[in-house]
Amino acid sequence: MSQPILSVENVTMRFGGVTAIDHLSFAVQKGEIYGLIGPNGAGKTTIFNNITGNYIPTEGRIVFDGKEITGTKPNKVVDLGIARTFQNIRLFKSMSVLENVLIGYHNRMHYTYFEAIFRLPRYWGYEKRIKARAMELLEEFGIADLADTEATALSYGNQRKVEIARAVATDPKLLLLDEPAAGMNPSETEDLSIIIHKIKKDFDLTILLIEHDMKFVNNMCDRLTVLDYGENIFVGTPADAIVDEKVITAYLGEFKHA
Amino acid sequence: MQKLITNILLLILSVYLIYWAHSHLDNYTLSILNNIGIFAILALSYNLINGVTGQFSLEPNGFVAIGAYTAALFLIPSETKMDMFALVDPAPVVMQMHAGFLPALLIAGVTASVIALLLSFPVFRVRGDYLAIVTLGFGFIIRIFAMNKPAYTNGAMGLNDIPGNANFLWIGLIAVITFVTMLHIISSRFGRAMKAVRDDEDAAIAMGVNTFWIKTVAFMTSAFFEGVGGGLLASFLTTISPDQFTFLLTFQLLIIIVLGGLGSMSGTLLATILVMGGMEWLRFLDDDMEIFGYHTGAHPGMRMVVFAILLVIMMLFARKGLFGDKEISDTVRKRIGRRQQTAGGDA
Amino acid sequence: MDFTTFLQQMINGFSLGSMYALIAIGYTMVYGVLRLINFAHGDIMMVGAFLVYLAHAAGLSFPAAVLVGVLGAILVGVLTDKVAYKPLREAPKISLLITAIGISFFLENLFNVLFGGVPRAFPAPDYLTQVIHIGKLYLPTTALVIPVVTLLILAGVLWVLYRTKYGMAIRALAFDIPTVKLMGINADGIISLVFALGSALAAVGGIFYAISYPSIDPLMGIIVGLKAFAAAVLGGIGSVTGAVLGGFILGFTEILVVAAFPDLGGYKDAFAFFFLILVLLFRPTGIMGEDLERGRF
Ligand SMILES: Nc1ncnc2c1ncn2[C@@H]1O[C@H](COP(=O)(O)OP(=O)(O)OP(=O)(O)O)[C@@H](O)[C@H]1O
Ligand SMILES: [Mg+2]
């Protein structure tokens, strides 16, 4: 196998006395959809935050595209080509759908502050080109007609699409999706999985996604890691995961708690 | 295209109106307009950091003071300086500071904005609302320096005989420039990033926005126009002293931007007129009043009590002010749009 | 500087530090539970001192007047929270901050209108202003009373915070309000308690300040409030022991720097500001603080 696009090497993350991630390692290959599943509180979101630089791991390294990125500032991580969505959707609430997506293009508009204030040609050029691109992107998600609507006025499913579109706008190589299908009804989920496959192809993405819904994981992911109490208890295909004893126990444990 | 033409026509119209006012109105009316113009410049720029970027700041009095003193020192001729500095001789640099009116205003703006840059490092690199307290403290520090460095500021006596170049033509034009600049910033990637910082800073960072720089740029821009406004104020009043730049100035501006709507520039313009007018109208509160035959006695400061209560009430019950974070034109357009829709629905 | 002067200055520093510490505690506790810089806190201190003055002028004995001042400050502090801050718990942060500055400006101007801006002599009783001689030292009684009373109060506050269930709840609240709600603690009651405690300490600090200087005016809370806030940040915002430490460090530095460089006397009110800037630049979590602002995802 070729060099992985992302490798998490022996990462541990502690919050005070809580060990959220415990010597976790896994590697994601370029072009695959990799799943991260596990019961509540297993540390899935935490490892995302380690990758994006929101939390600096207590131990271990994270390597992206052959370069170590452990502890890199979150906005720099985006520049390197990793974009994310949040578990609880976080759109810019005073802005329209289009403006939300335009924030994603912030670093691709190369006009200066003075060019903006004096409305010089480069300002017009970038604004026009990038707005057209943003509209195409919204088209891809099937929400172009909602471009001028206030983002938080949309349905839950559409808000999720805006959030993913906004992340894709930053032109990432790796896209991190934190429970993208949570709270959606079956037809919305179906719709979303088609879109994710499409953007993966169109934008040449690698995708790492967290999900609870086993059915969704089954038809999305090439491979997955199962986390329990911050530890990697299984790596393999979804089909193997559902018959793995350790995985079943971990999930049964969850059901028992619930 | 149609919008562009409307905008250009509006611009020409406002410049013509300023010119007309300048050449036709009497001095008393003009001095009121000058006051409103200067406050508009200050309030518009104050709204950029507070309203658009959502970073609570209390800087205006400090930066206006810096702009006023800087511009004044550049504008006052050497001989006047020698006569004026009563406590100690002016510092040698002070004697070398000379500039024309516009350059002096520019220098005033740049000085304020460099200081804003310096304050940005301690304040914006950390989370938390330290900007407010640091800028509040800064307003006091500036006064302390103004009092303790008489070789630069002539101490408590302040500076006078500042050449009065600032007429309504300048003040009005600069107010228009400030307004247009703010609108241009808001509808650019920088303004969008500022709003993103206000709405959700972590999400903005997750989009690759360097939020430290965005906040710093907004703060420096506010400071620049506050410095310029301070320079205009100095030239308009022709005398300045440390007592003019107390927190009261900042408080008035805060009332204005909250009333107009945090983030709304046209709202700010309207609110400037309302608040300045209201301040004049409420002047009677400070005076002796007769209520049922009793005299209340003069109460200087009563207006400020009323305005403080007003501010709190607005925050509790009408947080969005007049226009929220939208421009007046957007609000009007939406109304018209809705009406047409209903009309269409009826047909 | 000979040894006697040094000792004299240390004692002065201890007094000044005591005042800053008492006021800083209120800032740090409110910041801890609400993430709010309570701009009105310095003015609560002013209200406390003013009420003592007014009660005394109305004929009460000094100790009774002090009681009125402290209770009055508690009332104003708790009411401020109930009326102005509580409705904004879910509102954007900036609304809360603007409200706080509005309350601060309101109190300053209200007292200005009611009692005028001219400083008034504070009615400190003789037994507090007497000068006593110890060897070559000349000390006003207050220089001894203030630190002793402060230390007793601090011991009391720390006891409440670390040994009672209310204190436990306050500290829990400082880290995570939602969890505390889940645990069935009455968060609003605890927040009121924080305002009451902070306001009482501010009033005591204000009274000490008024005795030492010895005058009061409606704007006295601004500069002292700013300094106490700087002390709270220096100690680590959110940490009560940090606030106390920060208060003393600031008090000693201010006194010693002015003693060593009399030329800088005019700038003594500016030290706290530079302290604040330096702390934010090099150690934003202060001496004992934790990073309360880290985002949660
Ligand atoms: N900022 C933080 N401070 C303290 N503890 C934290 C923090 N973030 C996460 N944790 C703890 O780390 C553990 C893992 O949390 P995480 O959010 O990563 O779980 P998760 O797998 O994403 O769960 P869920 O399925 O509920 O989203 C939990 O025990 C959580 O309480
Ligand atoms: Mg999670």
CSV table of C-alpha atoms in Angstrom, one decimal, chain B residues 6 12 18 57 84 87 90 96 103 119 136 140 150-151 153 158 228 238 241 245 258 264 293 298 333-335 337 346:
chain,number,residue,atom,x,y,z
B,6,THR,CA,-28.2,54.4,-7.9
B,12,ILE,CA,-23.2,62.8,-6.0
B,18,ILE,CA,-22.8,69.0,1.8
B,57,SER,CA,-14.3,47.5,22.9
B,84,MET,CA,1.3,78.4,24.6
B,87,LEU,CA,4.5,74.8,32.4
B,90,PRO,CA,7.8,72.1,24.4
B,96,GLN,CA,9.5,69.9,14.5
B,103,PRO,CA,-1.5,65.2,6.1
B,119,LEU,CA,-2.9,46.7,21.8
B,136,LEU,CA,-11.2,51.2,29.1
B,140,PHE,CA,-7.4,56.5,31.5
B,150,PRO,CA,3.4,68.7,29.7
B,151,ALA,CA,6.3,69.0,27.3
B,153,THR,CA,0.6,68.1,25.8
B,158,GLY,CA,-4.3,71.5,26.9
B,228,VAL,CA,-9.0,61.2,11.9
B,238,THR,CA,-9.6,74.9,18.1
B,241,SER,CA,-7.8,69.5,26.9
B,245,PHE,CA,-11.8,62.7,26.2
B,258,VAL,CA,-26.7,50.1,20.0
B,264,SER,CA,-25.7,48.4,10.7
B,293,GLY,CA,-44.4,74.0,42.6
B,298,ALA,CA,-29.8,71.9,38.7
B,333,ARG,CA,-36.1,46.0,0.0
B,334,LYS,CA,-37.4,43.1,2.1
B,335,ARG,CA,-40.6,44.9,3.0
B,337,GLY,CA,-40.5,42.3,-1.7
B,346,ASP,CA,-53.8,37.9,-4.4
